[in-house]
GROMACS .gro file of C-alpha atoms in nm:
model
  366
    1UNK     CA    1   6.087   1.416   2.857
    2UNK     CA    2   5.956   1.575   3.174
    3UNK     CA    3   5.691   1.430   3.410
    4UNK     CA    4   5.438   1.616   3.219
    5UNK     CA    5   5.494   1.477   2.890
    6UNK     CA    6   5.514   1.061   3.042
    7UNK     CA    7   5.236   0.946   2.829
    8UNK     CA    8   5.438   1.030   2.521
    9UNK     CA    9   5.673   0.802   2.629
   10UNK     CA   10   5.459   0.467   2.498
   11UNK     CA   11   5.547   0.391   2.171
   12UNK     CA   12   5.209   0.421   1.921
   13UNK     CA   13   5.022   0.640   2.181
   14UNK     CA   14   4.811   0.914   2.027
   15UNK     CA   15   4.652   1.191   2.162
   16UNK     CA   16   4.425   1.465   1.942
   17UNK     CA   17   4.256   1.757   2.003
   18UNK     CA   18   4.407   1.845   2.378
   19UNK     CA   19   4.498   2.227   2.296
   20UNK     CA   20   4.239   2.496   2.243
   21UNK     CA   21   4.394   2.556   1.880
   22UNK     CA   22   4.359   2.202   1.824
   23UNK     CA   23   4.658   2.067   1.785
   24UNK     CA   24   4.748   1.694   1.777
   25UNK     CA   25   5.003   1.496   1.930
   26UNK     CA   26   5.069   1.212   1.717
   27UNK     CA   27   5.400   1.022   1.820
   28UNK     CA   28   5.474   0.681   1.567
   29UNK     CA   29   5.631   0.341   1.724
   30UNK     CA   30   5.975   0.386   1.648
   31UNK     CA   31   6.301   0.236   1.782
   32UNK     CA   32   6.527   0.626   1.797
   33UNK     CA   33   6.456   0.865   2.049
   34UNK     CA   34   6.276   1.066   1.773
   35UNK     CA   35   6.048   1.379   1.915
   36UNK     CA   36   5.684   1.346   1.950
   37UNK     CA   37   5.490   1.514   1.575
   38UNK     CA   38   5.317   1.808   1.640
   39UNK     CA   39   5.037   1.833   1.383
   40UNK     CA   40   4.793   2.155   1.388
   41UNK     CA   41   4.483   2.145   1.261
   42UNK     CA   42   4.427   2.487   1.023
   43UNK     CA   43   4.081   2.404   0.884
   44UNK     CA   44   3.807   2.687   0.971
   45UNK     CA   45   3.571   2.640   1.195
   46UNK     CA   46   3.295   2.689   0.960
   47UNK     CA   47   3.206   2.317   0.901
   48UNK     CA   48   3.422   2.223   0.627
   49UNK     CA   49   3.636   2.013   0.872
   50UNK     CA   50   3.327   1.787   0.837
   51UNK     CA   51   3.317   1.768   0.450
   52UNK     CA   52   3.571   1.447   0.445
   53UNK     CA   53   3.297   1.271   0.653
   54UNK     CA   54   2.977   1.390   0.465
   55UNK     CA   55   3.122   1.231   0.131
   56UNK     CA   56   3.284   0.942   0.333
   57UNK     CA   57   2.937   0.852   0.454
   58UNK     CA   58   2.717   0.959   0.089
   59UNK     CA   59   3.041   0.733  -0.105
   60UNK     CA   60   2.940   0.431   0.136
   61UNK     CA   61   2.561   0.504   0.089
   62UNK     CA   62   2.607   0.511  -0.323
   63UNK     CA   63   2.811   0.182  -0.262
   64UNK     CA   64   2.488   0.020  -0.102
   65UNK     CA   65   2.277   0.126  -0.340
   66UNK     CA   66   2.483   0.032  -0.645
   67UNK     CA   67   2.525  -0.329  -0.489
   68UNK     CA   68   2.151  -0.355  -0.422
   69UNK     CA   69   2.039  -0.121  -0.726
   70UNK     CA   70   1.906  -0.475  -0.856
   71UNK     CA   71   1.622  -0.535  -0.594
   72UNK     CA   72   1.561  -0.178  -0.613
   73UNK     CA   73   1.423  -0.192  -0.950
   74UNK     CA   74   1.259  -0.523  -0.891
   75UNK     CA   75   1.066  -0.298  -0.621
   76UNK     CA   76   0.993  -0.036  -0.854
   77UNK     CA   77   0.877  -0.274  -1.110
   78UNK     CA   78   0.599  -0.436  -0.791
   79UNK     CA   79   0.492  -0.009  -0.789
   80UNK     CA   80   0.417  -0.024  -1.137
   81UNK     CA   81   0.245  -0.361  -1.139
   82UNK     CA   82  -0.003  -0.195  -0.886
   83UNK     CA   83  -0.038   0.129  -1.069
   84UNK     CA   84  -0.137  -0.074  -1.348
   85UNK     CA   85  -0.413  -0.220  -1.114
   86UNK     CA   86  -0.500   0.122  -1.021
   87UNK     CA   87  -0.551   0.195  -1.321
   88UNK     CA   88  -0.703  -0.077  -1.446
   89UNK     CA   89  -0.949  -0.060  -1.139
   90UNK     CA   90  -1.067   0.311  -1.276
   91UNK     CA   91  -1.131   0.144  -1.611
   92UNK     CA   92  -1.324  -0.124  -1.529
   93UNK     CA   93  -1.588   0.110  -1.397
   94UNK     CA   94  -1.703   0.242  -1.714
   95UNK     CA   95  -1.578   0.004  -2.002
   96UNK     CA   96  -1.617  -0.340  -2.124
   97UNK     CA   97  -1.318  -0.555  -1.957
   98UNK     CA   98  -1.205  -0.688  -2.302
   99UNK     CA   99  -1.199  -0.306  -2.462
  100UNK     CA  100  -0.975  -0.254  -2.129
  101UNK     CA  101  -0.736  -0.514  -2.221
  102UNK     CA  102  -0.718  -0.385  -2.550
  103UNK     CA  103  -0.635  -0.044  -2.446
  104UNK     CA  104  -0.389  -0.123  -2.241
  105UNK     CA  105  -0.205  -0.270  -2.515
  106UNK     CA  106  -0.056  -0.004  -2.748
  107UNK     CA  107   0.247   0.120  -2.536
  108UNK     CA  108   0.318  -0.275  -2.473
  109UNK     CA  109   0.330  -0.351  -2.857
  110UNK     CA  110   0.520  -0.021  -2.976
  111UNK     CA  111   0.767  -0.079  -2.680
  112UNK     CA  112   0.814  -0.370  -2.694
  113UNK     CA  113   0.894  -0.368  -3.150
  114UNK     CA  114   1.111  -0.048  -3.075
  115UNK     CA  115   1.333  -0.293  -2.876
  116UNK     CA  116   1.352  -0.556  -3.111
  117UNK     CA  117   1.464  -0.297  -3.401
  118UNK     CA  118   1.737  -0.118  -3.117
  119UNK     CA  119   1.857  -0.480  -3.001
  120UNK     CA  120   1.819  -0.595  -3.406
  121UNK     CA  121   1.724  -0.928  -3.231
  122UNK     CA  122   1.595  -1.186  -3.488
  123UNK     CA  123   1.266  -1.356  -3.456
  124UNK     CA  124   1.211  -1.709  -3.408
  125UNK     CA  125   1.323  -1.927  -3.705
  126UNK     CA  126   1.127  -2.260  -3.583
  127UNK     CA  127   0.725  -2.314  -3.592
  128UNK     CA  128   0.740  -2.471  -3.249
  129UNK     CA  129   0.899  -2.157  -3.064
  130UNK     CA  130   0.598  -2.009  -3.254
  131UNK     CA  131   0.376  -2.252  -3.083
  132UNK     CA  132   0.509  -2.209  -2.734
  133UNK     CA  133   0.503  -1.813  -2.794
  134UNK     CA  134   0.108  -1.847  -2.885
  135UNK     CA  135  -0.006  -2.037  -2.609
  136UNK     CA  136   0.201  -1.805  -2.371
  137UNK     CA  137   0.071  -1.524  -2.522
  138UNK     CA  138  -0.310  -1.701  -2.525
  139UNK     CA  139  -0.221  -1.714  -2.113
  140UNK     CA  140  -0.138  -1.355  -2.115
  141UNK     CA  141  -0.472  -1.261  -2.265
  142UNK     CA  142  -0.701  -1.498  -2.021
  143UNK     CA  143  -0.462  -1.323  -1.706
  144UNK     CA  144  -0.536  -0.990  -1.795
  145UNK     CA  145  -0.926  -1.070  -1.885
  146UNK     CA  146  -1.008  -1.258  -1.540
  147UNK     CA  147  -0.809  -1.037  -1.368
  148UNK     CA  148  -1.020  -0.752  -1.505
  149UNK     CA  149  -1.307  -0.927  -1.419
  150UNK     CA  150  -1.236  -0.920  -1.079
  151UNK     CA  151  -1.154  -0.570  -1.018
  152UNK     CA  152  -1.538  -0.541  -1.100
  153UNK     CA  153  -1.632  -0.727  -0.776
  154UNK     CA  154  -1.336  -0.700  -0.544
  155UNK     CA  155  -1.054  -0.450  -0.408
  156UNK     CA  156  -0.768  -0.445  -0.593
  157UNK     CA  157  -0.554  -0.573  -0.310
  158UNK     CA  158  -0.760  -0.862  -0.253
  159UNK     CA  159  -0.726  -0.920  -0.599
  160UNK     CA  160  -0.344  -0.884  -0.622
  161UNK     CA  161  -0.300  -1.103  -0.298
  162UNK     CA  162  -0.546  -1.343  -0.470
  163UNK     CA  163  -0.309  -1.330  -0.787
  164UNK     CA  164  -0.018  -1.409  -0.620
  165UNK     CA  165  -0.142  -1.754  -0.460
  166UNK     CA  166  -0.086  -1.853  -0.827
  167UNK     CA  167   0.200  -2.060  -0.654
  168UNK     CA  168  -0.026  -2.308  -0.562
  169UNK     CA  169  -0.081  -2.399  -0.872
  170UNK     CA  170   0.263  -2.386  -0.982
  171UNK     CA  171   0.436  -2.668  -0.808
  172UNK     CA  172   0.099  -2.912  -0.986
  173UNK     CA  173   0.172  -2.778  -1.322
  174UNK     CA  174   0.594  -2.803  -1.302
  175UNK     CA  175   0.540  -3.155  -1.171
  176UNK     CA  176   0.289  -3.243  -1.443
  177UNK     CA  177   0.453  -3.048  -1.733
  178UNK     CA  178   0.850  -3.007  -1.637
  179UNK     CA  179   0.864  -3.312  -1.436
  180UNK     CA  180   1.017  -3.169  -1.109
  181UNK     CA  181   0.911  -3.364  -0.784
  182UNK     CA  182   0.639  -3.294  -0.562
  183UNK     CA  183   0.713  -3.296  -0.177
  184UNK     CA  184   0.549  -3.254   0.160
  185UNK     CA  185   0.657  -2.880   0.189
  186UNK     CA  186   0.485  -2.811  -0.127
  187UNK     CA  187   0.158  -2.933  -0.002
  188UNK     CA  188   0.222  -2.723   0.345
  189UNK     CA  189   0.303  -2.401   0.138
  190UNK     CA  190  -0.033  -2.460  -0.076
  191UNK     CA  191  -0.241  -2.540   0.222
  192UNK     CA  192  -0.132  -2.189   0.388
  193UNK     CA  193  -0.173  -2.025   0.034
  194UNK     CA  194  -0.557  -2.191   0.065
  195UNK     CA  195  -0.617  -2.055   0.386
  196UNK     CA  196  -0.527  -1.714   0.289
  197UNK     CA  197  -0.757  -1.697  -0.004
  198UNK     CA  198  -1.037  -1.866   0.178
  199UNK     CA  199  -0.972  -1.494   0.431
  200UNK     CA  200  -0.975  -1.290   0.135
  201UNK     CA  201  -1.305  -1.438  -0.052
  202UNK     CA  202  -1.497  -1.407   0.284
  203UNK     CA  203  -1.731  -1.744   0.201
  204UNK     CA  204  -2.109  -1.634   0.331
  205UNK     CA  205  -2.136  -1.950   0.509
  206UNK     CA  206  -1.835  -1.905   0.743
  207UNK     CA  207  -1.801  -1.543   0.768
  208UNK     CA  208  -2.121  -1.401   0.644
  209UNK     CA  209  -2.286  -1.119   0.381
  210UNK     CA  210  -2.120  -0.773   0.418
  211UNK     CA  211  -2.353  -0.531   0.413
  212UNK     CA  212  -2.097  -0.283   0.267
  213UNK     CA  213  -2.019  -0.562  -0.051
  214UNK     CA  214  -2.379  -0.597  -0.120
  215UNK     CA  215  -2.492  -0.215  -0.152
  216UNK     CA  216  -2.171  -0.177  -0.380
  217UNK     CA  217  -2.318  -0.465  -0.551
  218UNK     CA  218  -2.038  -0.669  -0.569
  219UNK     CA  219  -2.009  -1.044  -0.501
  220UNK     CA  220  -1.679  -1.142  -0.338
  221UNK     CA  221  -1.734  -1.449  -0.375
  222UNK     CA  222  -1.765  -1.450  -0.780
  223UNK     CA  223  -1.469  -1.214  -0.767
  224UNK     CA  224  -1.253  -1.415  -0.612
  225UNK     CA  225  -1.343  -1.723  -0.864
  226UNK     CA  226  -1.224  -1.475  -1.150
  227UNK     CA  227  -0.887  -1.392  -0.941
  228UNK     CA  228  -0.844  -1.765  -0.886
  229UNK     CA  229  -0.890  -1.794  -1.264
  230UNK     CA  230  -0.647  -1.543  -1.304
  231UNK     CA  231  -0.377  -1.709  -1.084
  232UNK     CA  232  -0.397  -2.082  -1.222
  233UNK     CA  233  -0.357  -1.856  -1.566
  234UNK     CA  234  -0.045  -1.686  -1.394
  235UNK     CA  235   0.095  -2.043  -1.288
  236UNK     CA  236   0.067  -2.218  -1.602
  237UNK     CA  237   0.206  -1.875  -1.761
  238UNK     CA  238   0.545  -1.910  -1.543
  239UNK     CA  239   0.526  -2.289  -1.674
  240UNK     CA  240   0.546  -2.165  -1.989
  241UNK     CA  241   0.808  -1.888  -2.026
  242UNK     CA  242   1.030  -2.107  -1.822
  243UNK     CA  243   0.972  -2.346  -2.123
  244UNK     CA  244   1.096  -2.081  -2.330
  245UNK     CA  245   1.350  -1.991  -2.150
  246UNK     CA  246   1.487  -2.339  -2.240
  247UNK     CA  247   1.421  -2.311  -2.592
  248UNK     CA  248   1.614  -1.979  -2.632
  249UNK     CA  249   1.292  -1.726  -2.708
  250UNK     CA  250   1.394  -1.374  -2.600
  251UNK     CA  251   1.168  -1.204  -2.327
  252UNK     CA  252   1.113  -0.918  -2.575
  253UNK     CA  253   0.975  -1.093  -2.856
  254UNK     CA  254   0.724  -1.312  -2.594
  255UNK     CA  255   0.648  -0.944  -2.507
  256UNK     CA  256   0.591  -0.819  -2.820
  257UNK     CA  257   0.380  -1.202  -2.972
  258UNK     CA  258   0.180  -1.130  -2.681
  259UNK     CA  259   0.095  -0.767  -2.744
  260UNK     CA  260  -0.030  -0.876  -3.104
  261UNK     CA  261  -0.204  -1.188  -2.970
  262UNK     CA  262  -0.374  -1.011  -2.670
  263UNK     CA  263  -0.488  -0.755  -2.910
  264UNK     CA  264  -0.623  -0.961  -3.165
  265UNK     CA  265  -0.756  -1.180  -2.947
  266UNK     CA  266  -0.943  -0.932  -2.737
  267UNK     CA  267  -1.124  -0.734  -3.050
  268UNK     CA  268  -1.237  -1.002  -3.172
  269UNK     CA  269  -1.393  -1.118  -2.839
  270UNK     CA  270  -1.554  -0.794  -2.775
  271UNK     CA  271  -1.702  -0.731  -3.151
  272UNK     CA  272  -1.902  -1.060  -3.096
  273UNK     CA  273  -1.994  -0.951  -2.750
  274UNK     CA  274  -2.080  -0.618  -2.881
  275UNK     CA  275  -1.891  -0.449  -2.622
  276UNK     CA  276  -1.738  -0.117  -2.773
  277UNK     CA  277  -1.758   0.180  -2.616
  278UNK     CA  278  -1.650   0.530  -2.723
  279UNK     CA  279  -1.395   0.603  -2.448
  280UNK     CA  280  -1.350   0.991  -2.337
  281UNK     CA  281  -1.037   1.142  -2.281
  282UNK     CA  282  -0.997   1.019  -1.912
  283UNK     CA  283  -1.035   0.677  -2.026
  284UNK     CA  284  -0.746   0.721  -2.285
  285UNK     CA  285  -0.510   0.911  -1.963
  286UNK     CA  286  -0.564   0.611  -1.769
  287UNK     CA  287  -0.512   0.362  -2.061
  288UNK     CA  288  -0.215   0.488  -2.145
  289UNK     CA  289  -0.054   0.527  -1.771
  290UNK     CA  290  -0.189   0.154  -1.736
  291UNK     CA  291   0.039   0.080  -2.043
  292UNK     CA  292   0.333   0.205  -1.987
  293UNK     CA  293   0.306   0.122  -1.576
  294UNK     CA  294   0.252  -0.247  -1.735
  295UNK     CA  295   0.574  -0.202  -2.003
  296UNK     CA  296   0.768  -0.029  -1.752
  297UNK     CA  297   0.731  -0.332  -1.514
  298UNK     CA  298   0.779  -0.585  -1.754
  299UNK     CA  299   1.088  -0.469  -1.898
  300UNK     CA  300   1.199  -0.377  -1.542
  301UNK     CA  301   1.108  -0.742  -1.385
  302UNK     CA  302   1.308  -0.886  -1.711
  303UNK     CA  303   1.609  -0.696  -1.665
  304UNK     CA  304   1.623  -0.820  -1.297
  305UNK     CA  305   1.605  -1.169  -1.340
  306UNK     CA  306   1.887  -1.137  -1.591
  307UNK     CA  307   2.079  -1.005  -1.309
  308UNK     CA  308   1.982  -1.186  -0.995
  309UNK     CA  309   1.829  -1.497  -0.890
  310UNK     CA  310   1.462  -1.528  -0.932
  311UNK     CA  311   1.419  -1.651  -0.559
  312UNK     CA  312   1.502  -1.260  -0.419
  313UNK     CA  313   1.325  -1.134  -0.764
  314UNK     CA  314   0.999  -1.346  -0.616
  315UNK     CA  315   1.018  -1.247  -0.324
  316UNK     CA  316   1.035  -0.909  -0.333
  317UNK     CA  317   0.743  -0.885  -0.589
  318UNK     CA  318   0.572  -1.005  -0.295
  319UNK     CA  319   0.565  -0.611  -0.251
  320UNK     CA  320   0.308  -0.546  -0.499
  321UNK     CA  321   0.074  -0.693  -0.262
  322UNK     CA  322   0.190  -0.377   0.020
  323UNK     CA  323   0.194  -0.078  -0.247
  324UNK     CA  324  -0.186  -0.215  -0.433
  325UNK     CA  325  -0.349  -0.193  -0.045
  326UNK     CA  326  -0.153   0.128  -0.001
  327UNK     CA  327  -0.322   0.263  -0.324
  328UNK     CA  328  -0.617   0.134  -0.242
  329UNK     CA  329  -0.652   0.340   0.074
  330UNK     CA  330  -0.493   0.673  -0.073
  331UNK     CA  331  -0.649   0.709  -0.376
  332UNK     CA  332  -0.981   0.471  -0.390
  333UNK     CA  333  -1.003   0.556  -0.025
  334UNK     CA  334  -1.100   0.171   0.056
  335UNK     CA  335  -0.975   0.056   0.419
  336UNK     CA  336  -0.928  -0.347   0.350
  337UNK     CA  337  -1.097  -0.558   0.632
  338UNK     CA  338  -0.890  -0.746   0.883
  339UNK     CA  339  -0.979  -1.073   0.696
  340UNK     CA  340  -0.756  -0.928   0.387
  341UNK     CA  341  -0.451  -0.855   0.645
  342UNK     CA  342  -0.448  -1.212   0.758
  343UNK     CA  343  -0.513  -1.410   0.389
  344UNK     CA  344  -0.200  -1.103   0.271
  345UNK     CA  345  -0.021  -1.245   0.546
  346UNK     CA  346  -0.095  -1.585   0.510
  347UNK     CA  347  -0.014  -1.573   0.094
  348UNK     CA  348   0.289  -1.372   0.147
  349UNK     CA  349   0.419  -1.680   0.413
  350UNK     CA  350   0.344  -1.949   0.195
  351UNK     CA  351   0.507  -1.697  -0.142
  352UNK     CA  352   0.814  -1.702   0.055
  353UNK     CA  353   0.806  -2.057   0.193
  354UNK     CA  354   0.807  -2.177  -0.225
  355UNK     CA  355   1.119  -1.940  -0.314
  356UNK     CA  356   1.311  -2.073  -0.036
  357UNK     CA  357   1.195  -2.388  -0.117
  358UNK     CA  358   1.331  -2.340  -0.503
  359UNK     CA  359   1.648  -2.184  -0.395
  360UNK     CA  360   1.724  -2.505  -0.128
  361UNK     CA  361   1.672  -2.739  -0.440
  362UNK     CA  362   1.923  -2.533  -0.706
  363UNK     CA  363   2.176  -2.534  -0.422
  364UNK     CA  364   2.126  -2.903  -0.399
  365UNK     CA  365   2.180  -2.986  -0.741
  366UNK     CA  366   2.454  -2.739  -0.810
   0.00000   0.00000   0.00000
């Protein structure tokens, strides 16, 4: 070749795009004195050049979210949980907290017995599975009822955050019940999990009365003792249907014993209490979009820990905690005080501090 055309003379050089009708000089390492390729580019410039690209890069993105479609839905069941709170929050203005845990019950039970008859999955043969399913489904009733009870004197983020130091409680119970050991980062993850609730239920005597609690009428305080009730409830719950779990009891029929047993439980509890109300039709819309937010994230939350480890399943749910506060502000219009940001933070450190915890044990015995 000619001065001009040097650079072509390195084996494996390429050069694209040097002529105005964009042409590309492409040579290949070869051994011959073989010609440099001349390869034109005939695409129009109307932007299709770019379409290999565009799917390239929405192929990759699909790929992600396929691999990851798992947490995704663990994060969509946390949304529901706190649209059920929402929702739950609306009813607890007007009705009797056990009618609201009845009402929310319906979509659970006929969701939960159309699964059974799709799946044709058998019920429990033994009268000790039945056993274990009523005192699980006993838990799932007192949850729901304290949990109710606290919507009436707190936000439902404080509430939520409140529900999720159930953790505390859980390492007591596994040791007592299960038999797992107790160690020094247990305590440390409980004591953080104490200091954020003690933020959250704003004790008089260290940070005072707020006059905005006390012409809502609401006691902090008392709410936070029903939460708390509600989380040792939650702890000896995940006791439980890991006990289950053991004895081979399928998620859906828990789901479904539970629906009857809440139920049950509940009318019978508020017919002594004389607690009925007739409910309008607003009631009934936010009923049923509490029961199906509630199915939706239990079947959703099951699914996931069928297909990934319930360390990234826990903490993730941790979310629930973000998108209750978030609802809180839209809709409810309630700005959380700064002592709520620090116990979120605080429970959310001492959540996560657990599920490592958990995962650093399996690892150790496997």
């Amino acid at each position: 070749m000619g001065n001009n055309d040097e650079s072509f003379d390195n084996p494996g050089f390429t050069f694209d795009d040097v002529s105005k009708d964009k042409c590309k000089y492409k040579r290949e390492p070869t051994t011959g004195d073989s010609k440099s390729e001349v390869v034109c580019n005939t695409s129009s410039p109307n932007g299709q050049e770019n379409e290999p690209l565009t799917k390239r890069v929405l192929q990759e993105t699909l790929s992600v979210l396929r691999g990851h479609s798992d947490l995704f839905l663990v994060t969509f069941s946390a949304l529901l949980y706190s649209v059920k709170s929402l929702f739950t929050a609306f009813l607890v203005e007007t009705m009797d907290p056990f009618q609201v845990v009845v009402m929310l019950m319906p979509v659970m039970l006929t969701g939960s017995s159309c699964f059974l008859v799709y799946k044709k999955i058998c019920p429990p043969k033994n009268v000790r599975l039945y056993a274990w399913m009523l005192f699980g489904s006993l838990l799932v009733s007192a949850t729901l009822f304290f949990y109710s009870l606290s919507l009436l004197h707190m936000d439902p983020g404080d509430a939520t955050t409140i529900l999720y130091a159930s953790l505390m409680f859980t390492g007591i119970l596994s040791w007592i019940i299960l038999r797992e050991p107790l160690r020094l980062s247990d305590f440390v993850n409980v004591s953080i999990a104490f200091a954020g609730v003690v933020f959250i239920c704003r004790p008089p005597f260290i940070f005072g009365t707020s006059d905005k609690d006390v012409s809502r009428g609401r006691n902090i305080l008392l709410g936070s003792c029903f939460a708390l009730s509600a989380s040792f409830n939650v702890a000896l719950l995940y006791t439980v249907v890991r006990k289950q779990s053991t004895l081979g009891i399928h998620a859906f029929v828990s789901m479904f014993c539970s629906a009857i047993v809440v139920t049950l439980s509940n009318v019978i509890i508020c017919s002594a209490v004389g607690g009925w109300q007739i409910p309008g039709l607003k009631e009934w819309a936010f009923a049923t979009g509490g029961g199906f937010s509630y199915f939706g994230a239990q079947s959703i939350l099951f699914f996931s820990l069928s297909e990934k480890t319930s360390t990234y399943v826990n903490i993730v749910m941790t979310s629930e905690i973000v998108f209750t506060f978030l609802l809180q502000f839209m809709v409810l219009n309630l700005a959380p005080p700064w002592t709520s940001y620090i116990g979120a933070v605080l429970v959310f450190i001492s959540f996560v501090g657990v599920a490592l915890s958990k995962k650093r044990d399996q690892a150790v015995v496997n």
